[in-house]
Amino acid sequence: MPPPLLYTGCPLDRAAHLREDAGWIAARLADDESRIVPVWRGRSLVTPGEAPAVAPLRGPPAAAFVAAAAGEVVFLGLGTGGEAWFGADLSRLDADALPPPPDGAGFVDLKRIGPRLREADGSLLAYVRAIVHWHQQHRFCGRCGRPTAIRQGGHVRACADPDCGAEVFPRTDPVVIMLVEDRRSSEPRCLLARQPAWPRGLVSTLAGFVEPGEALEEAVAREVREEVGLEVGAVHYCGSQPWPFPCSLMLGFRADVVNGHAIEFDQRELEDARWFDRAAVETLEDHGLKLPYAGTMARALVEAWLDDPRGRDTDVHVRRRR
Ligand SMILES: [Zn+2]
């Protein structure tokens, strides 16, 4: 079994039915058992070392400090012991004004430590990072320009002007990410490409944002056409992954090429794009090339293809809460 996708498998029960109960939320915030997961300027609070872990703040004094400093606290859900978990944005504080971290913890960029986090921690930190980012971007009403305030425990923002009353909901940006494959040639091949800004030797699948008015299958076909000049036929969904940098949802596909096999890549976006057969993918390192790290959708798509390049058992391993 390949490693599960990073940032999946959040251990919390999101308990949406509790979000409307402001009194319950206030009481839980002051509860000894509750945990607060802070974000500071895009960074997450984790314990130090090779195996970092979420370092939540605990206790009524910390909760009161965070609530005052952040102004708004988001109810994330209930932990496995029934305890309440909250997220808070401390970005307004200068570094020397942050609350004392537990156990030598520090604020670190999630993208840097994601692959080293324990299963549940990466998903939890991704959830907090994404929703805090959404709050930061929606402080003012898009309709009338007046300030907005949180509702529903931080899962809605509403315009403060009752005559306007506009509500906005947490936003997630869908991204299609696809392994283009050639199943018709005698030796199955997949397409890997690289962008000039990527780390040296990195090759990966194609990807792009879904546009308004577009089905996912159409987005896959358009991106492949734009980036490498190929037409795809059948498109198979493989799995999805939250990617909170800042607020994407990666939707993984395999797509069969149907027209010729001559790649004409868009040189404004790509530095290279080529077909690789299985042996070539398995010996990338001999040629100074490498795949994205384990736990990314791109890597999972390629590994599923390596396991069964002609098959249709294409699912990637999304970890689900039990
Ligand atoms: Zn408004």
Short mmCIF file of C-alpha atoms and ligand atoms in Angstrom, two decimals:
data_model
loop_
_atom_site.label_atom_id
_atom_site.label_comp_id
_atom_site.label_asym_id
_atom_site.label_seq_id
_atom_site.Cartn_x
_atom_site.Cartn_y
_atom_site.Cartn_z
CA MET A 1 0.00 0.00 0.00
CA PRO A 2 1.52 3.37 -0.98
CA PRO A 3 1.61 6.08 1.71
CA PRO A 4 -1.69 7.94 2.14
CA LEU A 5 -2.03 11.39 0.66
CA LEU A 6 -0.70 14.15 2.89
CA TYR A 7 -3.26 16.38 4.62
CA THR A 8 -6.06 13.80 4.43
CA GLY A 9 -7.55 12.00 7.43
CA CYS A 10 -8.48 14.82 9.81
CA PRO A 11 -9.28 13.19 13.17
CA LEU A 12 -11.89 15.79 14.17
CA ASP A 13 -15.64 15.41 14.07
CA ARG A 14 -16.52 18.77 12.55
CA ALA A 15 -19.79 18.76 14.55
CA ALA A 16 -21.48 21.33 12.32
CA HIS A 17 -24.64 21.17 14.45
CA LEU A 18 -22.74 22.85 17.31
CA ARG A 19 -21.51 25.83 15.30
CA GLU A 20 -24.66 27.90 15.84
CA ASP A 21 -24.52 27.63 19.62
CA ALA A 22 -22.45 30.67 20.58
CA GLY A 23 -22.97 30.02 24.31
CA TRP A 24 -21.65 26.46 24.03
CA ILE A 25 -18.66 27.65 22.00
CA ALA A 26 -17.79 30.35 24.56
CA ALA A 27 -18.03 27.81 27.39
CA ARG A 28 -15.81 25.31 25.56
CA LEU A 29 -13.27 28.01 24.80
CA ALA A 30 -12.89 28.55 28.54
CA ASP A 31 -12.67 24.81 29.23
CA ASP A 32 -9.44 23.22 30.50
CA GLU A 33 -9.72 20.36 28.02
CA SER A 34 -10.08 22.51 24.90
CA ARG A 35 -7.20 22.96 22.44
CA ILE A 36 -6.38 26.01 20.36
CA VAL A 37 -4.30 25.67 17.20
CA PRO A 38 -2.79 29.05 16.34
CA VAL A 39 -1.53 30.23 12.96
CA TRP A 40 0.94 33.09 12.80
CA ARG A 41 1.64 34.72 9.43
CA GLY A 42 0.98 31.47 7.56
CA ARG A 43 3.00 29.35 9.97
CA SER A 44 1.81 26.56 12.25
CA LEU A 45 2.84 25.88 15.86
CA VAL A 46 4.64 22.53 16.17
CA THR A 47 7.07 20.82 18.50
CA PRO A 48 10.72 20.89 17.38
CA GLY A 49 12.80 18.03 16.02
CA GLU A 50 12.73 15.44 13.27
CA ALA A 51 9.19 14.28 14.09
CA PRO A 52 7.24 17.51 14.67
CA ALA A 53 3.72 17.38 16.14
CA VAL A 54 0.86 19.82 16.61
CA ALA A 55 1.46 21.90 19.73
CA PRO A 56 -1.96 23.26 20.69
CA LEU A 57 -2.36 25.93 23.35
CA ARG A 58 -4.38 24.84 26.38
CA GLY A 59 -6.01 26.30 29.44
CA PRO A 60 -8.31 29.25 30.15
CA PRO A 61 -5.53 31.89 30.40
CA ALA A 62 -4.14 30.90 26.97
CA ALA A 63 -7.66 30.81 25.53
CA ALA A 64 -8.48 34.26 26.87
CA PHE A 65 -5.20 35.66 25.54
CA VAL A 66 -5.71 34.14 22.09
CA ALA A 67 -9.36 35.22 21.87
CA ALA A 68 -8.36 38.80 22.69
CA ALA A 69 -5.33 38.81 20.39
CA ALA A 70 -7.00 37.14 17.41
CA GLY A 71 -10.37 38.84 17.84
CA GLU A 72 -12.03 35.81 16.26
CA VAL A 73 -11.69 32.12 17.05
CA VAL A 74 -12.87 29.31 14.74
CA PHE A 75 -14.52 26.19 16.15
CA LEU A 76 -12.87 23.32 14.26
CA GLY A 77 -14.67 20.35 15.77
CA LEU A 78 -14.47 17.70 18.46
CA GLY A 79 -11.46 15.49 19.11
CA THR A 80 -11.58 11.77 19.74
CA GLY A 81 -11.99 12.39 23.48
CA GLY A 82 -14.89 14.79 22.91
CA GLU A 83 -12.71 17.85 23.57
CA ALA A 84 -13.27 20.98 21.51
CA TRP A 85 -10.61 22.19 19.07
CA PHE A 86 -10.28 25.78 17.91
CA GLY A 87 -8.17 27.66 15.39
CA ALA A 88 -7.00 31.26 15.73
CA ASP A 89 -5.01 33.72 13.66
CA LEU A 90 -2.31 35.49 15.69
CA SER A 91 -0.78 37.27 12.70
CA ARG A 92 -1.53 40.70 14.14
CA LEU A 93 0.93 40.10 16.97
CA ASP A 94 4.63 40.87 16.68
CA ALA A 95 6.87 37.87 17.28
CA ASP A 96 7.80 38.99 20.81
CA ALA A 97 4.12 39.33 21.77
CA LEU A 98 3.16 35.73 20.95
CA PRO A 99 2.04 33.53 23.88
CA PRO A 100 4.76 31.32 25.38
CA PRO A 101 4.78 28.12 23.28
CA PRO A 102 4.42 24.72 24.98
CA ASP A 103 7.42 22.35 25.02
CA GLY A 104 9.79 24.54 23.04
CA ALA A 105 7.39 24.62 20.09
CA GLY A 106 7.79 27.15 17.32
CA PHE A 107 5.95 28.51 14.31
CA VAL A 108 7.01 26.73 11.09
CA ASP A 109 5.84 26.73 7.47
CA LEU A 110 3.56 23.71 7.04
CA LYS A 111 4.83 23.06 3.53
CA ARG A 112 8.32 22.55 4.92
CA ILE A 113 7.36 19.99 7.58
CA GLY A 114 4.21 18.41 6.07
CA PRO A 115 5.89 15.16 4.96
CA ARG A 116 7.34 14.61 8.46
CA LEU A 117 4.13 15.14 10.45
CA ARG A 118 2.13 12.33 12.00
CA GLU A 119 -0.98 11.31 10.05
CA ALA A 120 -3.62 13.30 11.85
CA ASP A 121 -1.47 16.36 12.54
CA GLY A 122 -0.84 17.29 8.92
CA SER A 123 -4.53 17.20 8.13
CA LEU A 124 -5.47 19.22 11.19
CA LEU A 125 -2.87 21.89 10.46
CA ALA A 126 -3.98 22.02 6.82
CA TYR A 127 -7.58 22.60 7.93
CA VAL A 128 -6.59 25.43 10.27
CA ARG A 129 -4.20 27.04 7.80
CA ALA A 130 -6.81 27.08 5.04
CA ILE A 131 -9.68 28.44 7.10
CA VAL A 132 -7.51 31.12 8.72
CA HIS A 133 -6.37 32.20 5.26
CA TRP A 134 -10.00 32.44 4.14
CA HIS A 135 -10.87 34.69 7.10
CA GLN A 136 -7.90 36.93 6.34
CA GLN A 137 -9.10 37.39 2.75
CA HIS A 138 -12.75 38.14 3.60
CA ARG A 139 -12.63 40.82 6.26
CA PHE A 140 -14.70 43.15 4.10
CA CYS A 141 -17.94 42.59 2.25
CA GLY A 142 -17.48 41.98 -1.47
CA ARG A 143 -20.88 43.54 -2.16
CA CYS A 144 -20.82 46.81 -0.16
CA GLY A 145 -17.26 47.08 1.22
CA ARG A 146 -18.22 47.23 4.90
CA PRO A 147 -16.56 44.97 7.52
CA THR A 148 -17.72 41.37 7.92
CA ALA A 149 -17.99 39.38 11.15
CA ILE A 150 -17.82 35.66 11.84
CA ARG A 151 -20.93 33.50 12.24
CA GLN A 152 -21.46 29.78 12.76
CA GLY A 153 -18.34 29.33 14.85
CA GLY A 154 -16.21 30.79 12.06
CA HIS A 155 -17.65 28.84 9.12
CA VAL A 156 -19.54 31.82 7.68
CA ARG A 157 -18.75 35.55 7.48
CA ALA A 158 -21.64 38.00 7.27
CA CYS A 159 -21.69 41.68 6.35
CA ALA A 160 -22.02 43.84 9.45
CA ASP A 161 -24.50 46.11 7.66
CA PRO A 162 -27.98 44.60 8.18
CA ASP A 163 -29.26 46.34 5.02
CA CYS A 164 -26.72 44.34 3.02
CA GLY A 165 -26.56 41.09 4.97
CA ALA A 166 -24.35 39.33 2.42
CA GLU A 167 -22.88 36.04 3.63
CA VAL A 168 -19.74 34.31 2.38
CA PHE A 169 -18.63 30.75 2.96
CA PRO A 170 -15.13 29.23 3.19
CA ARG A 171 -13.67 28.94 -0.27
CA THR A 172 -11.72 26.08 -1.79
CA ASP A 173 -10.11 26.36 -5.24
CA PRO A 174 -10.39 23.18 -7.34
CA VAL A 175 -7.25 22.13 -9.21
CA VAL A 176 -7.20 19.23 -11.67
CA ILE A 177 -3.96 17.25 -11.65
CA MET A 178 -3.62 14.52 -14.21
CA LEU A 179 -1.35 11.79 -15.37
CA VAL A 180 -1.63 11.68 -19.16
CA GLU A 181 -1.04 8.13 -20.38
CA ASP A 182 -0.61 6.39 -23.69
CA ARG A 183 -2.18 2.96 -23.39
CA ARG A 184 -2.11 2.14 -27.10
CA SER A 185 1.60 1.87 -27.74
CA SER A 186 3.28 -1.52 -27.28
CA GLU A 187 4.89 -0.26 -24.10
CA PRO A 188 2.55 1.91 -21.91
CA ARG A 189 3.89 5.41 -21.36
CA CYS A 190 3.02 8.37 -19.16
CA LEU A 191 3.76 12.03 -19.64
CA LEU A 192 5.92 13.94 -17.19
CA ALA A 193 6.86 17.60 -17.50
CA ARG A 194 8.79 20.25 -15.66
CA GLN A 195 8.39 23.97 -15.05
CA PRO A 196 11.48 26.16 -15.06
CA ALA A 197 10.91 27.37 -11.48
CA TRP A 198 10.87 23.85 -9.98
CA PRO A 199 13.76 22.37 -8.01
CA ARG A 200 16.52 20.88 -10.13
CA GLY A 201 15.56 17.63 -11.86
CA LEU A 202 11.93 17.58 -10.65
CA VAL A 203 9.44 16.19 -13.18
CA SER A 204 5.73 15.83 -12.49
CA THR A 205 2.23 15.52 -13.87
CA LEU A 206 0.29 18.37 -15.47
CA ALA A 207 -2.09 20.45 -13.35
CA GLY A 208 -4.21 23.58 -13.49
CA PHE A 209 -7.08 25.48 -11.90
CA VAL A 210 -10.64 24.67 -12.91
CA GLU A 211 -12.25 27.70 -14.56
CA PRO A 212 -15.80 29.00 -14.04
CA GLY A 213 -18.38 27.19 -16.14
CA GLU A 214 -16.15 24.16 -16.63
CA ALA A 215 -16.67 20.51 -15.72
CA LEU A 216 -13.67 18.71 -14.25
CA GLU A 217 -13.33 16.52 -17.36
CA GLU A 218 -13.32 19.65 -19.51
CA ALA A 219 -10.68 21.27 -17.33
CA VAL A 220 -8.46 18.19 -17.68
CA ALA A 221 -8.82 18.21 -21.47
CA ARG A 222 -8.20 21.96 -21.74
CA GLU A 223 -5.11 21.95 -19.54
CA VAL A 224 -3.59 19.03 -21.45
CA ARG A 225 -4.33 20.73 -24.78
CA GLU A 226 -2.90 24.07 -23.60
CA GLU A 227 0.21 22.69 -21.96
CA VAL A 228 1.32 19.89 -24.28
CA GLY A 229 -0.91 20.08 -27.40
CA LEU A 230 -2.45 16.62 -26.91
CA GLU A 231 -6.09 15.53 -26.96
CA VAL A 232 -7.36 13.21 -24.26
CA GLY A 233 -10.38 10.90 -24.41
CA ALA A 234 -11.42 8.93 -21.35
CA VAL A 235 -10.74 10.71 -18.06
CA HIS A 236 -10.73 8.70 -14.82
CA TYR A 237 -11.05 10.19 -11.36
CA CYS A 238 -8.53 8.81 -8.85
CA GLY A 239 -8.90 10.76 -5.60
CA SER A 240 -8.61 14.18 -3.97
CA GLN A 241 -6.36 16.00 -1.53
CA PRO A 242 -6.61 19.28 0.37
CA TRP A 243 -3.62 21.45 -0.51
CA PRO A 244 -3.75 24.48 1.79
CA PHE A 245 -1.17 26.65 -0.04
CA PRO A 246 -3.27 28.65 0.26
CA CYS A 247 -6.64 26.98 -0.35
CA SER A 248 -6.62 24.41 -3.15
CA LEU A 249 -8.29 21.05 -3.49
CA MET A 250 -6.29 18.73 -5.76
CA LEU A 251 -8.50 16.48 -7.90
CA GLY A 252 -6.45 13.62 -9.33
CA PHE A 253 -7.13 12.01 -12.71
CA ARG A 254 -5.67 9.67 -15.29
CA ALA A 255 -6.35 10.71 -18.86
CA ASP A 256 -5.86 8.66 -22.05
CA VAL A 257 -4.27 10.42 -24.99
CA VAL A 258 -6.21 9.86 -28.24
CA ASN A 259 -4.52 11.84 -31.00
CA GLY A 260 -0.88 11.37 -32.18
CA HIS A 261 1.82 11.36 -29.57
CA ALA A 262 3.85 14.36 -30.65
CA ILE A 263 4.16 16.69 -27.68
CA GLU A 264 4.17 20.41 -28.41
CA PHE A 265 4.58 21.99 -25.02
CA ASP A 266 3.84 25.59 -24.11
CA GLN A 267 7.29 27.07 -23.57
CA ARG A 268 5.90 29.90 -21.44
CA GLU A 269 4.77 27.35 -18.85
CA LEU A 270 6.99 24.33 -19.32
CA GLU A 271 10.68 23.74 -19.77
CA ASP A 272 10.25 20.13 -20.88
CA ALA A 273 7.54 17.49 -21.38
CA ARG A 274 8.21 13.89 -22.45
CA TRP A 275 6.81 10.38 -22.57
CA PHE A 276 8.32 7.94 -20.11
CA ASP A 277 7.81 4.19 -20.15
CA ARG A 278 7.81 2.21 -16.92
CA ALA A 279 11.52 1.44 -16.99
CA ALA A 280 12.32 5.11 -17.59
CA VAL A 281 10.17 6.21 -14.63
CA GLU A 282 11.82 3.60 -12.42
CA THR A 283 15.29 4.86 -13.34
CA LEU A 284 14.66 8.62 -13.28
CA GLU A 285 17.42 9.16 -10.74
CA ASP A 286 20.01 7.67 -13.08
CA HIS A 287 19.28 10.62 -15.36
CA GLY A 288 19.32 13.30 -12.68
CA LEU A 289 15.53 13.43 -12.48
CA LYS A 290 13.12 12.89 -9.58
CA LEU A 291 9.39 12.76 -8.81
CA PRO A 292 7.58 14.96 -6.25
CA TYR A 293 7.85 13.71 -2.66
CA ALA A 294 5.72 10.85 -1.29
CA GLY A 295 2.24 11.84 -0.18
CA THR A 296 1.64 14.33 -3.00
CA MET A 297 -1.10 13.65 -5.53
CA ALA A 298 1.37 13.75 -8.43
CA ARG A 299 3.55 11.09 -6.82
CA ALA A 300 0.53 8.94 -5.94
CA LEU A 301 -0.77 9.09 -9.52
CA VAL A 302 2.59 8.00 -10.92
CA GLU A 303 2.94 5.19 -8.35
CA ALA A 304 -0.56 3.88 -9.10
CA TRP A 305 0.38 3.88 -12.79
CA LEU A 306 3.66 2.04 -12.11
CA ASP A 307 1.72 -0.61 -10.17
CA ASP A 308 -0.64 -1.23 -13.07
CA PRO A 309 0.08 0.81 -16.21
CA ARG A 310 -2.64 -0.82 -18.27
CA GLY A 311 -5.18 -1.31 -15.52
CA ARG A 312 -8.03 0.72 -14.25
CA ASP A 313 -7.39 0.23 -10.56
CA THR A 314 -6.42 3.86 -10.38
CA ASP A 315 -7.54 4.90 -6.90
CA VAL A 316 -5.00 6.74 -4.81
CA HIS A 317 -5.01 6.31 -1.07
CA VAL A 318 -7.10 8.97 0.64
CA ARG A 319 -7.09 8.48 4.39
CA ARG A 320 -10.56 8.79 5.90
CA ARG A 321 -11.57 9.56 9.45
CA ARG A 322 -13.02 6.55 11.23
ZN ZN B 1 -22.22 44.16 2.66
#
